[in-house]
Amino acid sequence: MLKVENLNSFYGASQVLRDFSIDLAAGEVLCLLGRNGAGKTTALRSIMGLLRPRSGLVTLDGRELTSLPGHEVPKAGIGYVPQGRRLFSELTVAENLEIGLMCRGGGEEVRERVLQYFPRLSERLDQASGTLSGGEQQMLAMARALCVEPSVILLDEPTEGLQPSMISTIRDVLLQLRGDGVGILLVEQRVDAVRPVADRVAFVENGCVRETVGVAALTENPELLRKYVGVG
Amino acid sequence: MDFGPFLFLATLEGLVQAAVLCLTALGLSLVFGVMRVVNVAHGEFYMLGAVIAWWVTSIVGIHPAVGFAAALAIAPLAVGAIAFAGERLILKRLDYNPEATIVATIGMLYVIQQMALLFFGPDPRPVEAPFYFRIQFPWFGYSGYKLIVVAAAIAILLIAWFVIAKTRIGLVMRATQFDGDTAQAFGIPVNRVYASVFAVGAMFAAVAAVLIVPIRQAHYLMGLDPLLLSFIVVILGGLGSIRGTIVAAILIGLSDGIISVFFSPTLAKMASTLLVALVLVFRPQGLFGREEL
């Protein structure tokens, strides 16, 4: 489904991704784990076309995305939940969802389907998104991405700063999406949030994927976590 | 004339000034708000609007109203096309870098101004008003055309508000204004939005100029005053705040008109500049700006 081959991305003269490669199948959850500054967020931004890689290839179902203009990448069917949510805070909940729907021409029925995942948002449609609670903002960031009707969704630390009940809601939605065949590329810092949802884990260090393992290896081989994330 | 009627006359003059300023400053505010570009050439788009209006009315000579209507349609479109080309050829290539675009728009200012001097000449040129009628108040008669200018500006501002607040085009503009990166991640062609907004901003200035040119004449140096006043308005209202821009334009326009009638235009400009200085000291984000700005 999503294939990333040998991406090399830079911020100015500083190289952040070095031959970064991953692949993701339909209905699979792949988690990128690594220390701060390892290049996980940059990898997502490069896949989305927000940071133009100098070399490498991103394909979705065989269609090359790296040569597309940045705004065409989501139209290929990639939803994005950025780090820190990055909602359009002065727009209402409904307007934020509308931005997602416009991406691929989704209509009312798509919005209704997405709101079934997050019923609480239905009560807040006319509220400015910046006034929502942290958990509701995260729900909206995910709902906005789902309005794109993505075949692959990229999530950058979706559980950051959330209370346990909200983390559990997000986990349930991810499992549901996985069941629906959506490929999920998840960047996480919290290992406990990864275990229940991920199928595989790719350890990112210094801008490249060092090792990719099944999620069971996190329990079987705690040394991996000590080595790449600094926790055990 | 007694003080009361004199104040009424001054207020009417201020309203005309405010109407034109609202349109001009709204263009500057849109460009800054969405693109974060300080467009120093904005006054030249205003001047081009007036010059093209003179050119069109001098060609279409059937009746002043026909020539004026043609100018009102053609001048904003022509100015918008020029601004669009300038954005694609210059600002886009500078990647909208804030410092570089200031220098680039200063360059655009001089190029447009000198081209106007070359092809239009140094003399002021009158444009005939589309119609003449006077509204007779108990104390004096007043130009009906000037009041039509105020009404037209209000109509255009209402349309602009409707488009920005209630349509998908406006939603795309607002999303781009808040966060261009995230807007792009949802399929919004941010570069095309920038080019369109730059063109529309220039068109607002051109419409304002076409409306006012029968009162003020077209001249290749006429862009400086509206540029200065627009900057004052945009800073006073709060950078990028459209509501603030409108309120500040009405404040500055009215005070400029009233002080000009009672005292002198120079004193009016001094008062406006002093007001901006006070706002910058006591409320740097402007009347309606966000604090982080």
Coordinates of C-alpha atoms in Angstrom, one line a residue:
Chain A
M1 CA 0.0 0.0 0.0
L2 CA 2.3 2.8 1.3
K3 CA 5.9 2.4 0.4
V4 CA 8.7 4.8 1.3
E5 CA 12.1 4.2 -0.2
N6 CA 15.3 5.8 0.7
L7 CA 14.0 9.3 1.6
N8 CA 16.6 11.9 2.2
S9 CA 15.2 15.2 3.6
F10 CA 16.9 18.3 4.8
Y11 CA 16.2 21.4 6.8
G12 CA 18.5 23.9 5.0
A13 CA 21.9 22.3 5.1
S14 CA 21.0 19.9 7.9
Q15 CA 20.1 16.4 6.8
V16 CA 17.3 15.0 8.9
L17 CA 16.3 11.8 7.0
R18 CA 18.9 9.4 5.7
D19 CA 17.7 6.7 3.3
F20 CA 14.5 6.4 5.4
S21 CA 12.5 3.4 4.2
I22 CA 9.3 1.8 5.5
D23 CA 6.3 0.0 4.0
L24 CA 2.8 -0.2 5.3
A25 CA 0.0 -2.7 4.3
A26 CA -3.7 -2.1 4.3
G27 CA -5.2 -2.6 7.7
E28 CA -1.8 -2.5 9.4
V29 CA -0.6 -0.3 12.2
L30 CA 3.1 0.6 11.9
C31 CA 4.5 2.6 14.8
L32 CA 7.6 4.8 14.5
L33 CA 9.5 4.9 17.8
G34 CA 12.6 6.8 18.6
R35 CA 14.1 9.5 20.7
N36 CA 13.2 13.2 20.2
G37 CA 14.9 14.6 17.1
A38 CA 15.3 11.1 15.5
G39 CA 13.4 12.3 12.4
K40 CA 9.9 10.7 13.0
T41 CA 7.9 13.9 12.5
T42 CA 10.1 14.9 9.5
A43 CA 9.3 11.5 8.0
L44 CA 5.6 12.2 8.2
R45 CA 6.0 15.7 6.8
S46 CA 8.1 14.4 3.9
I47 CA 5.5 11.7 3.1
M48 CA 2.8 14.5 3.1
G49 CA 4.9 16.7 0.8
L50 CA 5.1 19.4 3.4
L51 CA 8.9 19.0 3.3
R52 CA 10.1 18.2 -0.2
P53 CA 12.7 15.3 0.0
R54 CA 15.8 15.8 -2.0
S55 CA 15.8 12.1 -3.1
G56 CA 13.8 9.0 -2.5
L57 CA 10.4 7.7 -3.4
V58 CA 6.9 7.6 -1.8
T59 CA 4.2 5.5 -3.5
L60 CA 0.7 4.7 -2.5
D61 CA -0.8 1.7 -4.2
G62 CA 1.9 2.0 -6.9
R63 CA 1.2 5.7 -7.5
E64 CA 4.2 7.9 -7.0
L65 CA 3.5 10.8 -4.7
T66 CA 7.0 12.5 -4.4
S67 CA 6.6 14.2 -7.8
L68 CA 3.1 15.6 -7.0
P69 CA 2.6 19.1 -5.8
G70 CA 2.3 19.1 -2.0
H71 CA -1.5 19.8 -2.0
E72 CA -2.1 16.8 -4.3
V73 CA -0.6 14.3 -1.8
P74 CA -3.6 14.2 0.6
K75 CA -6.0 13.9 -2.4
A76 CA -4.3 10.6 -3.2
G77 CA -5.9 9.3 0.0
I78 CA -3.6 10.2 2.9
G79 CA -5.0 11.7 6.1
Y80 CA -2.7 13.6 8.4
V81 CA -3.0 14.3 12.2
P82 CA -0.1 16.6 12.9
Q83 CA 1.7 16.9 16.1
G84 CA 0.0 19.4 18.5
R85 CA -3.2 18.9 16.4
R86 CA -2.8 22.2 14.5
L87 CA -6.5 22.9 14.2
F88 CA -7.7 26.0 12.5
S89 CA -8.4 27.4 16.0
E90 CA -10.6 30.3 15.0
L91 CA -12.7 28.2 12.7
T92 CA -15.6 26.2 14.1
V93 CA -15.6 22.5 14.5
A94 CA -17.9 22.2 11.4
E95 CA -15.6 24.4 9.4
N96 CA -12.5 22.3 10.4
L97 CA -14.4 19.2 9.2
E98 CA -15.4 21.0 6.0
I99 CA -11.7 21.6 5.2
G100 CA -11.2 17.8 5.5
L101 CA -14.3 17.1 3.4
M102 CA -13.3 19.5 0.6
C103 CA -10.0 17.6 0.1
R104 CA -11.6 14.8 -1.8
G105 CA -15.1 16.1 -2.3
G106 CA -16.7 14.2 0.6
G107 CA -20.3 15.2 1.5
E108 CA -22.7 15.1 4.4
E109 CA -22.8 11.3 4.5
V110 CA -19.0 11.2 5.0
R111 CA -19.2 13.8 7.8
E112 CA -22.0 11.8 9.5
R113 CA -19.9 8.6 9.3
V114 CA -16.9 10.3 10.8
L115 CA -18.9 11.9 13.6
Q116 CA -20.1 8.4 14.6
Y117 CA -16.5 7.8 15.7
F118 CA -16.6 11.0 17.9
P119 CA -20.2 11.7 18.8
R120 CA -19.2 14.4 21.3
L121 CA -18.1 16.6 18.4
S122 CA -21.7 16.6 17.0
E123 CA -22.7 18.7 20.0
R124 CA -20.0 21.2 19.3
L125 CA -20.2 21.8 15.6
D126 CA -20.7 25.6 15.9
Q127 CA -18.0 26.1 18.6
A128 CA -14.7 27.6 17.7
S129 CA -12.2 24.7 17.7
G130 CA -9.7 26.7 19.8
T131 CA -12.1 26.6 22.7
L132 CA -12.5 22.8 22.9
S133 CA -10.8 20.8 25.6
G134 CA -7.5 19.1 24.7
G135 CA -9.2 15.7 24.2
E136 CA -11.9 17.2 22.1
Q137 CA -9.3 19.0 20.0
Q138 CA -7.5 15.7 19.4
M139 CA -10.8 14.1 18.4
L140 CA -11.4 16.9 15.9
A141 CA -7.9 16.6 14.5
M142 CA -8.6 12.9 13.8
A143 CA -12.1 13.5 12.6
R144 CA -10.8 16.2 10.1
A145 CA -8.2 13.7 8.8
L146 CA -10.9 11.0 8.5
C147 CA -13.1 13.4 6.4
V148 CA -10.5 12.9 3.7
E149 CA -11.6 9.3 3.5
P150 CA -8.0 8.1 3.7
S151 CA -6.7 4.7 2.8
V152 CA -3.7 5.6 4.9
I153 CA -3.6 7.9 7.9
L154 CA -0.5 9.4 9.5
L155 CA -0.7 10.3 13.2
D156 CA 1.9 12.3 15.0
E157 CA 1.7 11.7 18.8
P158 CA -2.1 11.6 19.0
T159 CA -2.1 10.7 22.7
E160 CA 0.3 13.6 23.7
G161 CA -1.0 15.3 26.9
L162 CA -4.3 13.4 27.0
Q163 CA -6.0 11.8 30.0
P164 CA -6.3 8.0 30.1
S165 CA -10.0 7.9 29.1
M166 CA -9.3 9.9 26.0
I167 CA -6.3 7.7 25.1
S168 CA -8.6 4.7 25.4
T169 CA -11.1 6.4 23.0
I170 CA -8.4 7.1 20.5
R171 CA -7.1 3.6 20.7
D172 CA -10.6 2.2 20.1
V173 CA -11.0 4.4 17.0
L174 CA -7.5 3.3 15.7
L175 CA -8.5 -0.4 16.1
Q176 CA -11.8 0.2 14.3
L177 CA -9.9 1.9 11.4
R178 CA -7.5 -0.9 11.3
G179 CA -10.4 -3.3 11.1
D180 CA -11.8 -1.2 8.2
G181 CA -8.6 -1.8 6.2
V182 CA -7.0 1.7 6.8
G183 CA -3.2 1.6 7.0
I184 CA -2.0 3.6 10.0
L185 CA 1.4 5.1 10.4
L186 CA 1.7 6.1 14.0
V187 CA 4.4 8.2 15.7
E188 CA 4.4 7.8 19.4
Q189 CA 6.6 8.5 22.4
R190 CA 4.5 6.5 24.8
V191 CA 5.3 2.8 24.5
D192 CA 2.2 1.8 26.5
A193 CA 0.1 3.5 23.9
V194 CA 1.8 1.6 21.1
R195 CA 1.4 -2.0 22.4
P196 CA -2.4 -2.4 22.2
V197 CA -2.7 -1.1 18.6
A198 CA 0.5 -1.6 16.7
D199 CA 1.3 -4.6 14.5
R200 CA 4.9 -3.7 13.8
V201 CA 7.3 -1.1 15.3
A202 CA 10.1 0.6 13.3
F203 CA 12.9 2.1 15.4
V204 CA 14.1 5.4 14.1
E205 CA 17.5 6.7 14.9
N206 CA 19.4 9.5 13.4
G207 CA 17.0 9.9 10.5
C208 CA 16.8 6.3 9.4
V209 CA 15.0 3.1 10.3
R210 CA 17.4 0.9 12.2
E211 CA 15.2 -2.1 12.9
T212 CA 11.6 -3.1 12.3
V213 CA 10.1 -5.7 14.6
G214 CA 6.7 -7.2 15.5
V215 CA 5.0 -5.5 18.4
A216 CA 5.5 -8.6 20.6
A217 CA 9.2 -7.9 20.5
L218 CA 8.7 -4.9 22.7
T219 CA 7.7 -7.2 25.5
E220 CA 10.1 -10.1 24.6
N221 CA 13.1 -7.9 24.1
P222 CA 13.1 -4.8 26.4
E223 CA 16.7 -4.2 25.3
L224 CA 15.3 -2.7 22.1
L225 CA 13.5 0.0 24.0
R226 CA 16.6 0.8 26.1
K227 CA 18.6 1.0 22.9
Y228 CA 16.4 3.2 20.7
V229 CA 14.0 5.0 23.0
G230 CA 16.0 5.2 26.3
V231 CA 13.4 3.4 28.4
G232 CA 13.1 -0.1 29.6
Chain B
M1 CA -22.2 78.4 8.3
D2 CA -23.0 77.4 11.9
F3 CA -20.9 74.9 13.8
G4 CA -23.5 72.1 13.6
P5 CA -24.0 72.1 9.8
F6 CA -20.3 72.6 9.4
L7 CA -19.6 69.5 11.5
F8 CA -22.2 67.6 9.4
L9 CA -20.4 68.6 6.2
A10 CA -17.1 67.6 7.7
T11 CA -18.6 64.2 8.7
L12 CA -19.9 63.6 5.2
E13 CA -16.4 64.3 3.8
G14 CA -15.0 62.0 6.4
L15 CA -17.4 59.3 5.4
V16 CA -16.3 59.5 1.8
Q17 CA -12.7 59.3 2.9
A18 CA -13.5 56.4 5.2
A19 CA -15.3 54.5 2.5
V20 CA -12.4 54.6 0.1
L21 CA -10.0 53.9 2.9
C22 CA -12.0 50.8 4.0
L23 CA -11.6 49.3 0.5
T24 CA -7.9 50.2 0.1
A25 CA -6.9 49.1 3.5
L26 CA -9.0 45.9 3.3
G27 CA -6.8 44.9 0.3
L28 CA -3.6 45.5 2.2
S29 CA -5.0 43.7 5.3
L30 CA -6.0 40.6 3.3
V31 CA -2.6 40.3 1.7
F32 CA -0.8 40.7 5.1
G33 CA -3.3 38.5 6.9
V34 CA -3.2 35.5 4.5
M35 CA 0.3 35.8 3.0
R36 CA 2.2 37.6 5.8
V37 CA 3.5 39.9 3.0
V38 CA 3.8 43.6 3.7
N39 CA 2.9 45.0 0.3
V40 CA 4.6 48.3 -0.1
A41 CA 3.4 48.5 -3.7
H42 CA -0.3 48.5 -2.6
G43 CA -0.6 52.3 -3.2
E44 CA 0.6 51.8 -6.8
F45 CA -2.2 49.4 -7.5
Y46 CA -4.5 52.1 -6.3
M47 CA -2.8 54.6 -8.7
L48 CA -2.9 52.1 -11.6
G49 CA -6.7 51.7 -11.0
A50 CA -7.2 55.5 -11.3
V51 CA -4.9 55.7 -14.4
I52 CA -6.6 52.8 -16.2
A53 CA -10.0 54.4 -15.3
W54 CA -8.9 57.6 -17.0
W55 CA -7.6 55.6 -20.0
V56 CA -10.8 53.6 -20.3
T57 CA -13.1 56.6 -19.9
S58 CA -11.2 58.6 -22.5
I59 CA -11.6 55.7 -25.0
V60 CA -15.2 54.9 -24.2
G61 CA -16.6 58.4 -24.8
I62 CA -20.3 57.6 -25.5
H63 CA -21.5 58.9 -22.2
P64 CA -19.6 59.5 -18.9
A65 CA -21.7 56.8 -17.2
V66 CA -20.9 54.2 -19.8
G67 CA -17.2 55.0 -19.7
F68 CA -17.2 54.9 -15.9
A69 CA -19.0 51.6 -15.8
A70 CA -16.5 50.2 -18.3
A71 CA -13.7 51.5 -16.1
L72 CA -15.2 50.0 -13.0
A73 CA -15.2 46.6 -14.7
I74 CA -11.9 46.8 -16.6
A75 CA -9.5 48.7 -14.2
P76 CA -9.8 46.2 -11.3
L77 CA -9.4 43.2 -13.6
A78 CA -6.4 44.7 -15.3
V79 CA -4.8 45.6 -12.0
G80 CA -5.6 42.2 -10.6
A81 CA -3.9 40.6 -13.6
I82 CA -0.8 42.7 -13.1
A83 CA -0.7 41.9 -9.4
F84 CA -1.2 38.2 -10.1
A85 CA 1.7 38.3 -12.6
G86 CA 3.9 40.2 -10.0
E87 CA 3.1 37.6 -7.4
R88 CA 4.0 34.6 -9.7
L89 CA 7.1 36.2 -11.1
I90 CA 8.5 37.8 -7.9
L91 CA 6.9 36.9 -4.5
K92 CA 6.5 33.2 -5.2
R93 CA 10.2 33.0 -6.2
L94 CA 11.2 34.6 -2.9
D95 CA 9.2 31.9 -1.1
Y96 CA 7.2 34.7 0.6
N97 CA 10.2 35.5 2.8
P98 CA 8.9 38.5 4.9
E99 CA 12.1 40.7 4.6
A100 CA 12.7 39.9 0.9
T101 CA 9.1 40.6 -0.1
I102 CA 9.3 44.0 1.5
V103 CA 12.3 44.9 -0.6
A104 CA 10.7 43.3 -3.7
T105 CA 7.4 45.3 -3.3
I106 CA 9.4 48.5 -2.8
G107 CA 11.0 47.6 -6.2
M108 CA 7.5 46.9 -7.7
L109 CA 6.4 50.3 -6.3
Y110 CA 9.1 52.2 -8.3
V111 CA 8.7 50.1 -11.4
I112 CA 4.9 50.6 -11.6
Q113 CA 5.2 54.3 -10.7
Q114 CA 7.9 55.0 -13.3
M115 CA 6.0 53.0 -16.0
A116 CA 2.9 55.1 -15.3
L117 CA 5.1 58.3 -15.6
L118 CA 6.5 57.0 -18.9
F119 CA 3.1 56.0 -20.5
F120 CA 0.7 58.3 -18.7
G121 CA 2.8 61.4 -18.2
P122 CA 3.3 63.7 -15.2
D123 CA 0.0 65.7 -15.4
P124 CA -3.1 65.0 -13.4
R125 CA -6.0 63.9 -15.5
P126 CA -9.6 64.4 -14.6
V127 CA -12.2 61.7 -15.0
E128 CA -15.8 62.8 -15.4
A129 CA -18.3 61.5 -12.8
P130 CA -20.9 59.1 -14.2
F131 CA -23.7 61.4 -13.2
Y132 CA -24.2 64.8 -11.4
F133 CA -26.9 65.4 -8.9
R134 CA -27.0 67.3 -5.6
I135 CA -28.7 66.4 -2.5
Q136 CA -30.1 69.5 -0.9
F137 CA -29.8 69.6 2.9
P138 CA -31.4 72.6 4.8
W139 CA -28.0 74.2 5.2
F140 CA -26.1 73.2 2.0
G141 CA -26.2 71.1 -1.1
Y142 CA -24.0 68.0 -1.3
S143 CA -22.6 65.9 -4.2
G144 CA -24.9 62.9 -4.8
Y145 CA -22.0 61.1 -6.4
K146 CA -20.0 61.2 -3.1
L147 CA -22.8 59.6 -1.3
I148 CA -23.0 57.0 -4.0
V149 CA -19.3 56.3 -3.4
V150 CA -20.1 55.6 0.3
A151 CA -23.0 53.3 -0.6
A152 CA -20.9 51.4 -3.2
A153 CA -18.1 50.9 -0.7
I154 CA -20.6 49.6 1.9
A155 CA -22.1 47.2 -0.8
I156 CA -18.6 45.9 -1.8
L157 CA -17.6 45.5 1.9
L158 CA -20.8 43.5 2.5
I159 CA -20.1 41.3 -0.5
A160 CA -16.5 40.8 0.7
W161 CA -17.7 39.9 4.2
F162 CA -20.2 37.4 2.8
V163 CA -17.5 35.7 0.6
I164 CA -15.0 35.6 3.4
A165 CA -17.4 34.4 6.2
K166 CA -19.9 32.3 4.3
T167 CA -18.4 30.7 1.2
R168 CA -16.0 27.9 0.6
I169 CA -13.6 30.3 -1.0
G170 CA -13.6 32.4 2.2
L171 CA -13.1 29.2 4.3
V172 CA -10.1 28.3 2.2
M173 CA -8.7 31.8 2.6
R174 CA -9.2 31.7 6.4
A175 CA -7.7 28.3 6.7
T176 CA -4.6 29.4 4.7
Q177 CA -4.4 32.5 6.9
F178 CA -4.4 30.5 10.1
D179 CA -2.0 27.7 9.1
G180 CA -0.7 27.4 5.5
D181 CA 1.1 24.1 6.1
T182 CA -1.9 22.4 7.6
A183 CA -4.1 23.8 4.9
Q184 CA -1.8 22.2 2.3
A185 CA -2.0 18.9 4.1
F186 CA -5.7 19.0 3.4
G187 CA -5.4 19.6 -0.3
I188 CA -5.5 23.4 -0.4
P189 CA -3.2 24.8 -3.1
V190 CA -1.7 27.4 -0.8
N191 CA 0.4 29.0 -3.5
R192 CA -2.6 29.5 -5.7
V193 CA -4.5 31.0 -2.8
Y194 CA -1.6 33.4 -2.2
A195 CA -1.6 34.5 -5.9
S196 CA -5.4 35.0 -5.9
V197 CA -5.4 36.9 -2.6
F198 CA -2.6 39.2 -3.8
A199 CA -4.6 39.9 -7.0
V200 CA -7.9 40.4 -5.0
G201 CA -6.1 42.8 -2.6
A202 CA -4.8 44.9 -5.5
M203 CA -8.3 44.8 -7.0
F204 CA -9.8 46.3 -3.8
A205 CA -7.3 49.2 -4.1
A206 CA -8.2 49.6 -7.8
V207 CA -12.0 49.7 -7.2
A208 CA -11.4 52.3 -4.5
A209 CA -9.4 54.4 -6.9
V210 CA -12.0 54.1 -9.7
L211 CA -14.7 55.3 -7.3
I212 CA -12.7 58.3 -6.1
V213 CA -11.0 59.4 -9.3
P214 CA -13.9 61.6 -10.5
I215 CA -13.4 63.5 -7.2
R216 CA -9.6 63.6 -7.0
Q217 CA -8.1 63.1 -10.6
A218 CA -5.6 60.5 -11.7
H219 CA -1.9 61.2 -11.2
Y220 CA 1.2 58.9 -11.2
L221 CA 2.1 59.9 -7.6
M222 CA -1.3 59.5 -6.1
G223 CA -0.5 56.1 -4.5
L224 CA 1.5 57.5 -1.6
D225 CA -1.2 58.9 0.6
P226 CA -3.5 55.8 0.4
L227 CA -0.5 53.6 1.1
L228 CA 0.4 55.6 4.3
L229 CA -3.2 55.7 5.5
S230 CA -3.8 52.0 4.7
F231 CA -0.7 51.1 6.8
I232 CA -2.0 53.4 9.6
V233 CA -5.4 51.6 9.4
V234 CA -4.0 48.1 9.3
I235 CA -1.7 48.7 12.3
L236 CA -4.4 50.4 14.2
G237 CA -7.0 47.7 13.5
G238 CA -4.6 44.9 14.2
L239 CA -2.4 43.2 11.6
G240 CA -4.5 40.8 9.6
S241 CA -7.8 41.5 11.4
I242 CA -10.4 42.4 8.8
R243 CA -12.9 43.6 11.4
G244 CA -10.2 45.8 12.9
T245 CA -9.3 47.1 9.5
I246 CA -12.9 48.3 8.8
V247 CA -13.3 49.9 12.3
A248 CA -9.9 51.6 12.0
A249 CA -10.6 52.8 8.5
I250 CA -13.9 54.4 9.6
L251 CA -12.1 56.0 12.6
I252 CA -9.2 57.3 10.6
G253 CA -11.3 58.3 7.6
L254 CA -13.7 60.3 9.7
S255 CA -11.1 62.0 11.8
D256 CA -9.0 62.7 8.6
G257 CA -12.1 64.2 6.9
I258 CA -13.3 66.2 9.9
I259 CA -9.8 67.6 10.9
S260 CA -9.1 68.4 7.2
V261 CA -12.3 70.4 6.9
F262 CA -12.0 72.2 10.3
F263 CA -8.2 72.7 10.3
S264 CA -5.9 71.3 7.6
P265 CA -5.1 68.0 5.8
T266 CA -1.5 68.2 7.3
L267 CA -2.9 68.3 10.8
A268 CA -5.2 65.4 10.0
K269 CA -2.2 63.2 8.9
M270 CA -0.3 64.3 12.0
A271 CA -3.2 63.2 14.2
S272 CA -3.5 59.8 12.5
T273 CA 0.2 59.2 12.8
L274 CA 0.1 60.2 16.5
L275 CA -2.8 57.8 17.1
V276 CA -0.8 54.9 15.6
A277 CA 2.2 55.8 17.8
L278 CA -0.1 55.7 20.9
V279 CA -1.6 52.4 19.8
L280 CA 1.9 50.9 19.2
V281 CA 2.9 52.0 22.7
F282 CA -0.2 51.0 24.7
R283 CA -1.7 48.2 22.6
P284 CA 0.9 46.9 20.1
Q285 CA -1.3 44.2 18.7
G286 CA -3.8 46.9 17.5
L287 CA -7.5 47.3 18.4
F288 CA -8.6 43.9 17.2
G289 CA -5.3 42.0 16.7
R290 CA -4.3 38.9 18.5
E291 CA -1.7 39.4 21.3
E292 CA 0.9 37.0 19.8
L293 CA 1.1 39.2 16.7

